[in-house]
Structures are given as structure tokens and as C-alpha cells.
Amino acid sequence: MTTPNPSAKLHTSYLEISKSAYRQNIKFLQNQIGKNTRISAVIKGNAYGHGIDNIVPIAEETGIRHFSTFSADEAYQALNCIKKDSHIMIMGMLHNVDLEWIIPKGISFFVFEFDRMLAAVKMAKKLGIKAKVHIEVETGFHRTGFEWNEKEFLLDIIHQNSEHIELVGLCTHYAGAESISNYVRIQNQIKRYLEFKDWFNEKGIHFQTYHTACSAACLNYPETVMDMVRIGISQYGFWPSQETYMSKFKQLAPNKINPLKRLISWKSSIMSIKEVEMGSFVGYGNSFMAPRNMRIAMVPVGYSHGFSRMLSNLGKVLINGKMVSVVGTVTMNSITVDITDLQNVHKGDEVVIIGNQKQSVITVASFSESTQQVNYELLTRLPQEIPRKIVS
Ligand SMILES: *Cc1c(COP(=O)(O)O)cnc(C)c1O
């Protein structure tokens, strides 16, 4: 977003993104997977809400040169901020017509069905440029991927078009590596993937990279760590699940300090303050009646900004380093919070929705637990319009 002048304050809240936290997370993750495995930074969903154009340069500063998007539009965005020697990979959606710019830009992409495979071959031929493909195989996720019984036909196409196709990767995705309840399913997926790999290798087909692991797979199933891993949530400082954190806890350094650091903080400020008499209803309807004489503060953050309506009478924010409660319903653009017990609170004071203030902290997890949203969803629902500030 561009503002009329650099000192204008058009926003009602802003996000801070910490570079040092990112560095620390990558260091921890690289240490977990070993130095011979490349990290692809997954930047789908607007880089999990952090902003593609914010995260790409931060990641590149730590040495990352590989980025994964879900779709062509995200790849296009990434293209505008990557360094020359960085590579982009599309894991999901693209329209076949987009291959016309995707292939010349050297962007690689998942191929999981014959339609896309044939379109890629056709476009590569037309352009005289090889298409960089990752063959995605079905191992038990049951969403996308070539079936076991399709491999012979696929092999024929590969053989017939070797001058148009560059086999950059053989890949698959696991169906819930963050929970032990999926253990058997994941084991079967690993087995099936290796069967595909062996089969292709026996037929003389070798891929440049073998990659299967997301954050949870890296952390829970070391055998899924191959040439490259596709790390999403953990680079942003979150465990894929509470379960993964608990299972790792014993192996962490003796001090047991959580090695993953949240990059994001979400801050706003008090818009106005009002005294409310006991017995008055606060905000729309009758969801909250003041049980005593109260002071309430308006904070200009509502559900249109990603502060869920489910947090009505439930959410917490930090003011003056103290946890205070949302009273009444969350509206489109604002919430009201109870500051009756705080001293020295003024209009314009900082309000922390996610992050630290003095000795207190509100984590994304505690925020999302109270609304049943998982970290992933909360982060990606933070609107692109909220300004993001990079801090060291
Ligand atoms: C989202 C995604 C990832 C990254 O998942 P995280 O759990 O965020 O690490 C990896 N691979 C594929 C195919 C994905 O869609």
C-alpha cells in the first residue's frame, strides 16, 4: 500500500516481522535436517500472512534460494522480489495457458496428471525451452499425484519427450505428519514413494531432487528428509502441532528454550476511552452488560482485520503489559476492552494483539485456541492491507 506521505498513519494496526527470529528458525531447522539438504521456503498464502515481498528478501539473507508457492499468481509475485539465482516452484494451481510465461522464467512446477504433463510438453516444444517438472506421485494423500498404475504411460511420455522435459524432482506430500494418529498412513506413504523412486530408477529415470517433507515430516520422520524439504509453518516460528513440540521437547537443548521464534507481532493503539455505568450494555445488542462501573477502551481492530468474531467476550489483548478482556461483540472494525483495573491508560497507547508487551505475551497459539483456528488459518487470514514492518 502506498501512503500519501511517508509519515501518514493510515493504518488501524500493523504487523512487525522479526528478521532475527527468522534466522534463528532456519538455523534450528537446518541443524535438524542436516547441512546437505536444501530448504525450500514455502511462501503460499501470502507467506503464511507475513507477505511474500517481506519474507523473500529475509529468507535470501539467510542463504535460502528456493521458494515454493501454491499457485501461479503467487509465483508471479515472488518473481518480482527474488534474487537472480533463486528458484521458484509451483506446487499446486496453474492454468495451462500460464505455462507460456512460467516455462521461460525457469519456474518449476508439480505435474500430477496427464493433462498438465501433455500441456507442458506441448508448450516446451513450442517455446523451444525445456519445462522443469516435478513428478508428483500418489502415495496415500488422495488429492493429487500419479497413480501406481499410471507409471508406465507416464514413463512413455517422459521417454518420448526427454528433450522437452527436465526432470527436476520426484515428490509427494504427507497426509498429516504432525500427528502420531496418522503414523501408519505416513509409513505406507513413505514406502510407496520409495517404490516409485526405485521403479523409475530401475527404468533408468533419475530425478535431480527427491523431496517429500513438510515441516512436520522433517521434525517427526527424519527418513522423509531427502535432497530438499519444503518448509512452511516452522520457518515462521511455529510448531506444526502441539504434539510435535511435545515429542521434540526432550531432545531440545538442556535449557529447553523453545528454539522456534515467532516472527510476527500484531499491534494497534487505543482509539478512545469511555466510562460505562453498571448495568449498561456495551456495543451491539445485549451480549455484554457492565457488571460494575467500568472504563472501556475502543481498539480499531475487528473481524475484517482477521480478529475473529468468535472472540466476542472471549479475546484478550495487552495494554500496559496487562492482559485485558474483550467485552461485547467483535465488530467489523473494532473491539471494546475492559481497562477498569488499569492505571494510566491513555488514548493512543499501544495495544498488543499478538506478541510481547513488558512481561506479558499473547502467542498466536493462545489466540487461535480460543477460536478453534489453527495457526495456519489465523496467519493467512491477516489481510494483506495491514502494513508489515520489518524489525531486526
Ligand atoms: C503447504 C505445503 C508444505 C509446507 O507445509 P508446512 O506444514 O507449512 O511446513 C509442503 N508441501 C506442500 C505440497 C504443501 O502444500
Short mmCIF file of C-alpha atoms and ligand atoms in Angstrom, two decimals:
data_model
loop_
_atom_site.label_atom_id
_atom_site.label_comp_id
_atom_site.label_asym_id
_atom_site.label_seq_id
_atom_site.Cartn_x
_atom_site.Cartn_y
_atom_site.Cartn_z
CA MET A 1 0.00 0.00 0.00
CA THR A 2 1.30 3.47 -0.79
CA THR A 3 0.53 6.34 1.57
CA PRO A 4 0.17 9.99 0.59
CA ASN A 5 3.24 10.92 2.60
CA PRO A 6 5.80 8.87 4.48
CA SER A 7 4.67 10.00 7.91
CA ALA A 8 0.98 9.37 7.27
CA LYS A 9 -0.61 6.85 9.59
CA LEU A 10 -3.45 5.39 7.60
CA HIS A 11 -3.47 2.06 9.33
CA THR A 12 -5.50 0.95 12.34
CA SER A 13 -2.98 -1.73 13.26
CA TYR A 14 0.30 -3.08 11.98
CA LEU A 15 2.37 -6.23 11.98
CA GLU A 16 6.02 -6.48 12.91
CA ILE A 17 8.16 -9.17 11.36
CA SER A 18 11.40 -10.11 13.07
CA LYS A 19 14.41 -10.92 10.90
CA SER A 20 16.47 -12.33 13.76
CA ALA A 21 13.66 -14.74 14.65
CA TYR A 22 13.65 -15.97 11.06
CA ARG A 23 17.40 -16.50 11.10
CA GLN A 24 17.15 -18.45 14.30
CA ASN A 25 14.38 -20.70 12.96
CA ILE A 26 16.29 -21.52 9.80
CA LYS A 27 19.39 -22.28 11.83
CA PHE A 28 17.45 -24.68 14.04
CA LEU A 29 15.72 -26.33 11.07
CA GLN A 30 18.91 -26.69 9.05
CA ASN A 31 20.50 -28.25 12.08
CA GLN A 32 17.61 -30.71 12.37
CA ILE A 33 17.72 -31.79 8.73
CA GLY A 34 21.48 -31.71 8.23
CA LYS A 35 23.54 -29.42 6.06
CA ASN A 36 23.27 -31.48 2.88
CA THR A 37 19.55 -30.94 2.49
CA ARG A 38 18.24 -27.84 0.82
CA ILE A 39 15.37 -25.88 2.34
CA SER A 40 12.65 -24.65 0.06
CA ALA A 41 10.83 -21.83 1.84
CA VAL A 42 7.09 -22.30 1.35
CA ILE A 43 5.55 -18.87 0.75
CA LYS A 44 1.99 -19.77 -0.22
CA GLY A 45 -0.90 -17.93 1.45
CA ASN A 46 0.96 -14.62 1.24
CA ALA A 47 3.89 -16.29 3.01
CA TYR A 48 1.56 -17.52 5.78
CA GLY A 49 0.31 -13.97 6.19
CA HIS A 50 3.77 -12.39 6.50
CA GLY A 51 3.83 -11.05 2.94
CA ILE A 52 5.74 -12.65 0.08
CA ASP A 53 7.75 -9.50 -0.60
CA ASN A 54 8.74 -9.28 3.08
CA ILE A 55 9.77 -12.88 3.52
CA VAL A 56 11.66 -13.48 0.29
CA PRO A 57 14.46 -10.96 0.99
CA ILE A 58 14.69 -12.03 4.65
CA ALA A 59 14.99 -15.65 3.56
CA GLU A 60 17.57 -14.81 0.94
CA GLU A 61 19.65 -13.06 3.60
CA THR A 62 19.86 -16.39 5.42
CA GLY A 63 21.00 -18.10 2.23
CA ILE A 64 17.73 -19.58 1.03
CA ARG A 65 17.46 -19.75 -2.74
CA HIS A 66 14.39 -21.91 -3.25
CA PHE A 67 10.77 -20.85 -2.83
CA SER A 68 7.56 -22.85 -3.07
CA THR A 69 4.19 -21.38 -3.90
CA PHE A 70 0.79 -22.97 -4.25
CA SER A 71 -0.22 -21.12 -7.39
CA ALA A 72 0.97 -19.26 -10.44
CA ASP A 73 -0.15 -15.87 -9.13
CA GLU A 74 2.00 -16.30 -6.02
CA ALA A 75 4.92 -17.37 -8.21
CA TYR A 76 4.41 -14.22 -10.25
CA GLN A 77 4.55 -12.13 -7.10
CA ALA A 78 7.69 -13.91 -5.95
CA LEU A 79 9.29 -13.37 -9.34
CA ASN A 80 9.21 -9.64 -8.68
CA CYS A 81 11.24 -9.85 -5.50
CA ILE A 82 13.66 -12.77 -5.83
CA LYS A 83 17.36 -12.58 -6.49
CA LYS A 84 18.57 -13.82 -9.86
CA ASP A 85 19.88 -17.11 -8.56
CA SER A 86 16.76 -18.01 -6.57
CA HIS A 87 14.35 -20.59 -7.84
CA ILE A 88 10.54 -20.75 -7.67
CA MET A 89 8.47 -23.93 -7.61
CA ILE A 90 4.67 -24.08 -8.03
CA MET A 91 3.18 -26.96 -6.04
CA GLY A 92 -0.46 -26.58 -6.99
CA MET A 93 -2.61 -24.48 -9.26
CA LEU A 94 -1.68 -23.11 -12.62
CA HIS A 95 -3.71 -22.68 -15.77
CA ASN A 96 -2.11 -24.43 -18.71
CA VAL A 97 -2.00 -21.13 -20.63
CA ASP A 98 0.28 -19.70 -17.93
CA LEU A 99 2.94 -22.20 -18.95
CA GLU A 100 3.74 -19.72 -21.65
CA TRP A 101 5.48 -17.45 -19.10
CA ILE A 102 6.17 -19.99 -16.39
CA ILE A 103 8.47 -22.09 -18.58
CA PRO A 104 10.59 -19.20 -19.94
CA LYS A 105 11.01 -17.83 -16.41
CA GLY A 106 12.56 -21.13 -15.38
CA ILE A 107 9.88 -21.74 -12.75
CA SER A 108 9.44 -25.41 -11.96
CA PHE A 109 6.06 -26.92 -11.20
CA PHE A 110 4.38 -30.06 -9.92
CA VAL A 111 2.88 -32.33 -12.56
CA PHE A 112 0.34 -34.76 -11.13
CA GLU A 113 -1.86 -35.62 -14.12
CA PHE A 114 -1.54 -36.29 -17.83
CA ASP A 115 -3.36 -33.15 -18.86
CA ARG A 116 -0.72 -30.89 -17.34
CA MET A 117 2.09 -33.17 -18.49
CA LEU A 118 0.96 -33.02 -22.10
CA ALA A 119 0.34 -29.27 -21.92
CA ALA A 120 3.87 -28.79 -20.55
CA VAL A 121 5.38 -30.89 -23.33
CA LYS A 122 3.40 -29.01 -25.95
CA MET A 123 4.37 -25.59 -24.63
CA ALA A 124 8.02 -26.57 -24.17
CA LYS A 125 8.12 -27.73 -27.78
CA LYS A 126 6.52 -24.53 -29.00
CA LEU A 127 8.90 -22.34 -27.00
CA GLY A 128 11.97 -24.44 -27.57
CA ILE A 129 12.65 -24.32 -23.82
CA LYS A 130 12.63 -27.32 -21.51
CA ALA A 131 9.84 -27.43 -18.92
CA LYS A 132 11.13 -28.01 -15.37
CA VAL A 133 8.79 -30.57 -13.86
CA HIS A 134 8.40 -32.28 -10.53
CA ILE A 135 6.53 -35.53 -10.91
CA GLU A 136 4.12 -35.85 -8.00
CA VAL A 137 3.14 -39.38 -7.19
CA GLU A 138 0.11 -40.66 -5.30
CA THR A 139 1.25 -42.27 -2.08
CA GLY A 140 -1.88 -42.01 0.03
CA PHE A 141 -2.81 -38.35 0.34
CA HIS A 142 -5.50 -38.88 -2.29
CA ARG A 143 -5.74 -35.41 -3.65
CA THR A 144 -3.21 -35.14 -6.46
CA GLY A 145 -0.49 -37.38 -7.86
CA PHE A 146 0.06 -40.05 -10.49
CA GLU A 147 -1.35 -43.43 -9.53
CA TRP A 148 0.81 -46.54 -9.36
CA ASN A 149 -0.93 -47.95 -12.43
CA GLU A 150 -0.26 -44.80 -14.45
CA LYS A 151 3.51 -45.02 -14.19
CA GLU A 152 4.12 -46.95 -17.41
CA PHE A 153 2.22 -44.46 -19.54
CA LEU A 154 3.97 -41.62 -17.74
CA LEU A 155 7.32 -43.25 -18.46
CA ASP A 156 6.44 -43.45 -22.16
CA ILE A 157 5.72 -39.73 -22.25
CA ILE A 158 8.96 -38.98 -20.42
CA HIS A 159 10.96 -41.15 -22.82
CA GLN A 160 9.35 -39.66 -25.90
CA ASN A 161 9.86 -36.07 -24.77
CA SER A 162 13.18 -36.09 -23.00
CA GLU A 163 14.35 -33.07 -24.98
CA HIS A 164 11.36 -31.02 -23.77
CA ILE A 165 11.16 -32.11 -20.15
CA GLU A 166 13.69 -31.58 -17.39
CA LEU A 167 13.00 -33.96 -14.50
CA VAL A 168 13.74 -31.62 -11.63
CA GLY A 169 12.01 -33.57 -8.91
CA LEU A 170 10.07 -36.59 -7.76
CA CYS A 171 7.77 -35.62 -4.93
CA THR A 172 4.80 -36.40 -2.74
CA HIS A 173 3.07 -34.80 0.25
CA TYR A 174 2.16 -36.46 3.55
CA ALA A 175 -1.34 -36.61 4.94
CA GLY A 176 -0.85 -35.29 8.46
CA ALA A 177 2.73 -35.85 9.62
CA GLU A 178 2.03 -33.60 12.61
CA SER A 179 0.04 -36.24 14.48
CA ILE A 180 1.02 -39.69 15.68
CA SER A 181 -2.54 -40.83 14.89
CA ASN A 182 -1.52 -40.86 11.22
CA TYR A 183 1.63 -42.91 11.84
CA VAL A 184 0.62 -45.97 9.84
CA ARG A 185 -0.67 -43.91 6.95
CA ILE A 186 2.60 -41.95 6.78
CA GLN A 187 4.68 -45.13 6.93
CA ASN A 188 2.71 -46.50 4.00
CA GLN A 189 3.22 -43.26 2.11
CA ILE A 190 6.98 -43.39 2.64
CA LYS A 191 7.04 -47.00 1.45
CA ARG A 192 5.00 -46.26 -1.67
CA TYR A 193 7.14 -43.24 -2.51
CA LEU A 194 10.29 -45.34 -2.33
CA GLU A 195 8.66 -47.95 -4.56
CA PHE A 196 8.01 -45.27 -7.16
CA LYS A 197 11.55 -44.00 -6.82
CA ASP A 198 13.08 -47.46 -7.21
CA TRP A 199 10.84 -48.26 -10.14
CA PHE A 200 11.83 -45.12 -12.04
CA ASN A 201 15.49 -45.60 -11.18
CA GLU A 202 15.37 -49.18 -12.46
CA LYS A 203 13.94 -47.88 -15.70
CA GLY A 204 16.91 -45.55 -15.95
CA ILE A 205 14.99 -42.43 -14.94
CA HIS A 206 16.72 -40.30 -12.35
CA PHE A 207 15.42 -37.06 -10.90
CA GLN A 208 17.58 -34.13 -9.85
CA THR A 209 15.91 -33.91 -6.42
CA TYR A 210 13.83 -36.18 -4.29
CA HIS A 211 11.61 -34.25 -1.92
CA THR A 212 8.67 -35.19 0.26
CA ALA A 213 8.88 -33.48 3.64
CA CYS A 214 6.94 -30.51 5.03
CA SER A 215 7.78 -29.05 8.47
CA ALA A 216 6.09 -31.81 10.45
CA ALA A 217 7.64 -34.60 8.38
CA CYS A 218 11.13 -33.07 8.87
CA LEU A 219 10.65 -32.93 12.60
CA ASN A 220 8.86 -36.24 13.14
CA TYR A 221 10.11 -38.55 10.38
CA PRO A 222 13.83 -37.99 9.66
CA GLU A 223 13.68 -40.64 6.92
CA THR A 224 11.49 -38.28 4.85
CA VAL A 225 14.33 -35.75 4.67
CA MET A 226 15.97 -36.23 1.27
CA ASP A 227 17.62 -33.75 -1.13
CA MET A 228 15.23 -30.96 -0.31
CA VAL A 229 12.49 -30.20 2.23
CA ARG A 230 9.54 -27.86 1.80
CA ILE A 231 9.31 -25.86 4.99
CA GLY A 232 6.26 -23.73 5.64
CA ILE A 233 4.96 -23.07 9.12
CA SER A 234 8.17 -23.76 11.07
CA GLN A 235 10.26 -21.11 9.32
CA TYR A 236 7.70 -18.62 10.66
CA GLY A 237 8.38 -19.88 14.16
CA PHE A 238 5.52 -22.27 14.80
CA TRP A 239 5.43 -25.94 15.57
CA PRO A 240 3.18 -27.80 13.12
CA SER A 241 1.25 -29.03 16.15
CA GLN A 242 1.49 -29.02 19.92
CA GLU A 243 2.14 -32.74 19.65
CA THR A 244 5.25 -32.18 17.53
CA TYR A 245 6.60 -29.72 20.07
CA MET A 246 5.97 -32.13 22.93
CA SER A 247 7.62 -35.00 21.12
CA LYS A 248 10.72 -32.87 20.43
CA PHE A 249 10.87 -31.32 23.87
CA LYS A 250 13.20 -33.87 25.45
CA GLN A 251 15.73 -33.59 22.63
CA LEU A 252 15.97 -29.83 22.83
CA ALA A 253 18.96 -28.14 24.39
CA PRO A 254 19.31 -28.58 28.17
CA ASN A 255 17.74 -25.19 28.81
CA LYS A 256 14.59 -26.38 26.99
CA ILE A 257 14.07 -22.97 25.48
CA ASN A 258 11.76 -23.19 22.50
CA PRO A 259 14.12 -22.92 19.51
CA LEU A 260 11.38 -21.68 17.19
CA LYS A 261 10.61 -17.99 17.48
CA ARG A 262 7.50 -16.28 16.23
CA LEU A 263 8.34 -13.64 13.60
CA ILE A 264 5.08 -11.82 13.80
CA SER A 265 3.64 -9.34 16.28
CA TRP A 266 0.35 -7.56 15.79
CA LYS A 267 -0.11 -4.15 17.32
CA SER A 268 -2.69 -1.40 17.39
CA SER A 269 -3.48 1.50 19.69
CA ILE A 270 -6.33 2.80 21.77
CA MET A 271 -8.75 4.82 19.68
CA SER A 272 -10.84 6.21 22.55
CA ILE A 273 -11.76 5.64 26.18
CA LYS A 274 -15.20 5.80 27.82
CA GLU A 275 -16.75 5.37 31.26
CA VAL A 276 -19.70 2.98 31.38
CA GLU A 277 -22.17 2.77 34.25
CA MET A 278 -23.03 -0.51 35.91
CA GLY A 279 -26.00 -2.13 34.15
CA SER A 280 -25.33 -0.56 30.73
CA PHE A 281 -24.96 -2.72 27.67
CA VAL A 282 -21.71 -2.32 25.78
CA GLY A 283 -21.80 -2.41 22.00
CA TYR A 284 -24.38 -4.06 19.77
CA GLY A 285 -27.25 -5.94 21.37
CA ASN A 286 -27.08 -7.36 24.83
CA SER A 287 -24.11 -9.71 24.73
CA PHE A 288 -22.35 -7.73 27.46
CA MET A 289 -23.81 -5.79 30.39
CA ALA A 290 -21.42 -3.90 32.61
CA PRO A 291 -21.37 -5.74 35.98
CA ARG A 292 -19.89 -2.65 37.67
CA ASN A 293 -18.93 0.89 36.75
CA MET A 294 -16.32 0.37 34.08
CA ARG A 295 -13.82 2.02 31.82
CA ILE A 296 -13.61 0.61 28.38
CA ALA A 297 -11.24 1.28 25.51
CA MET A 298 -12.02 1.05 21.80
CA VAL A 299 -9.38 -0.69 19.72
CA PRO A 300 -9.74 -0.29 15.95
CA VAL A 301 -9.29 -3.93 15.02
CA GLY A 302 -12.24 -6.13 14.10
CA TYR A 303 -13.19 -9.20 12.12
CA SER A 304 -12.44 -7.51 8.80
CA HIS A 305 -8.83 -7.36 10.01
CA GLY A 306 -8.71 -11.01 10.97
CA PHE A 307 -9.75 -10.64 14.62
CA SER A 308 -12.37 -13.36 14.66
CA ARG A 309 -15.94 -12.66 15.69
CA MET A 310 -15.66 -15.84 17.75
CA LEU A 311 -13.53 -13.80 20.16
CA SER A 312 -16.54 -11.76 21.28
CA ASN A 313 -16.49 -11.65 25.11
CA LEU A 314 -13.53 -14.05 24.92
CA GLY A 315 -10.49 -12.44 23.32
CA LYS A 316 -7.61 -10.83 25.21
CA VAL A 317 -5.17 -8.08 24.32
CA LEU A 318 -2.25 -6.48 26.16
CA ILE A 319 -2.31 -2.90 27.37
CA ASN A 320 0.39 -1.55 29.72
CA GLY A 321 1.76 -5.07 29.91
CA LYS A 322 -1.50 -6.40 31.36
CA MET A 323 -3.89 -8.87 29.82
CA VAL A 324 -7.34 -7.30 29.35
CA SER A 325 -10.57 -8.82 28.05
CA VAL A 326 -12.70 -8.10 25.04
CA VAL A 327 -16.18 -7.14 26.20
CA GLY A 328 -19.16 -7.28 23.88
CA THR A 329 -19.14 -8.43 20.30
CA VAL A 330 -16.25 -8.08 17.91
CA THR A 331 -17.46 -5.79 15.15
CA MET A 332 -16.21 -5.37 11.64
CA ASN A 333 -13.64 -2.75 12.54
CA SER A 334 -13.31 -2.64 16.29
CA ILE A 335 -13.38 -4.26 19.69
CA THR A 336 -14.00 -2.86 23.14
CA VAL A 337 -11.81 -3.98 26.02
CA ASP A 338 -12.16 -3.65 29.77
CA ILE A 339 -9.49 -1.37 31.24
CA THR A 340 -11.25 -0.67 34.55
CA ASP A 341 -8.43 -2.13 36.61
CA LEU A 342 -5.57 -0.41 34.78
CA GLN A 343 -3.97 2.85 35.83
CA ASN A 344 -2.62 5.47 33.49
CA VAL A 345 -4.16 4.33 30.25
CA HIS A 346 -4.48 6.91 27.51
CA LYS A 347 -5.77 7.30 24.03
CA GLY A 348 -3.01 6.30 21.61
CA ASP A 349 -1.42 3.77 23.98
CA GLU A 350 -0.10 0.63 22.37
CA VAL A 351 -2.35 -2.43 22.23
CA VAL A 352 -0.74 -5.79 21.52
CA ILE A 353 -3.00 -8.37 19.92
CA ILE A 354 -0.24 -10.89 19.26
CA GLY A 355 3.21 -10.54 20.77
CA ASN A 356 5.03 -9.26 23.83
CA GLN A 357 4.43 -6.22 25.98
CA LYS A 358 6.54 -5.73 29.09
CA GLN A 359 6.48 -9.10 30.88
CA SER A 360 3.36 -10.43 29.15
CA VAL A 361 2.84 -12.29 25.92
CA ILE A 362 -0.03 -13.39 23.73
CA THR A 363 1.05 -16.09 21.32
CA VAL A 364 -0.70 -16.95 18.10
CA ALA A 365 -1.46 -20.35 19.59
CA SER A 366 -3.28 -18.97 22.62
CA PHE A 367 -5.11 -16.59 20.37
CA SER A 368 -6.18 -19.28 17.95
CA GLU A 369 -7.01 -21.91 20.53
CA SER A 370 -9.80 -19.76 21.83
CA THR A 371 -11.33 -19.62 18.37
CA GLN A 372 -10.54 -23.17 17.23
CA GLN A 373 -8.48 -21.75 14.42
CA VAL A 374 -5.11 -23.30 13.86
CA ASN A 375 -2.01 -21.14 13.49
CA TYR A 376 -2.04 -21.60 9.73
CA GLU A 377 -5.54 -20.23 9.33
CA LEU A 378 -5.15 -17.28 11.66
CA LEU A 379 -1.94 -16.16 9.98
CA THR A 380 -3.20 -16.42 6.44
CA ARG A 381 -6.35 -14.53 7.31
CA LEU A 382 -4.40 -11.44 8.29
CA PRO A 383 -5.36 -9.11 5.44
CA GLN A 384 -2.69 -8.10 3.00
CA GLU A 385 -3.59 -4.45 3.63
CA ILE A 386 -2.31 -4.39 7.20
CA PRO A 387 1.13 -2.76 6.99
CA ARG A 388 4.05 -5.01 7.85
CA LYS A 389 7.19 -3.56 9.37
CA ILE A 390 10.43 -5.47 9.29
CA VAL A 391 12.32 -5.27 12.57
CA SER A 392 15.72 -6.71 13.35
C1 LIG B 1 1.97 -26.26 2.45
C2 LIG B 1 2.85 -27.32 1.90
C3 LIG B 1 4.08 -27.59 2.52
C4 LIG B 1 4.54 -26.90 3.79
O1 LIG B 1 3.77 -27.33 4.88
P1 LIG B 1 4.11 -26.86 6.39
O2 LIG B 1 3.30 -27.75 7.23
O3 LIG B 1 3.65 -25.45 6.50
O4 LIG B 1 5.56 -27.00 6.56
C5 LIG B 1 4.88 -28.55 1.92
N1 LIG B 1 4.49 -29.20 0.80
C6 LIG B 1 3.31 -28.96 0.20
C7 LIG B 1 2.94 -29.72 -1.03
C8 LIG B 1 2.45 -28.02 0.73
O5 LIG B 1 1.28 -27.79 0.14
#
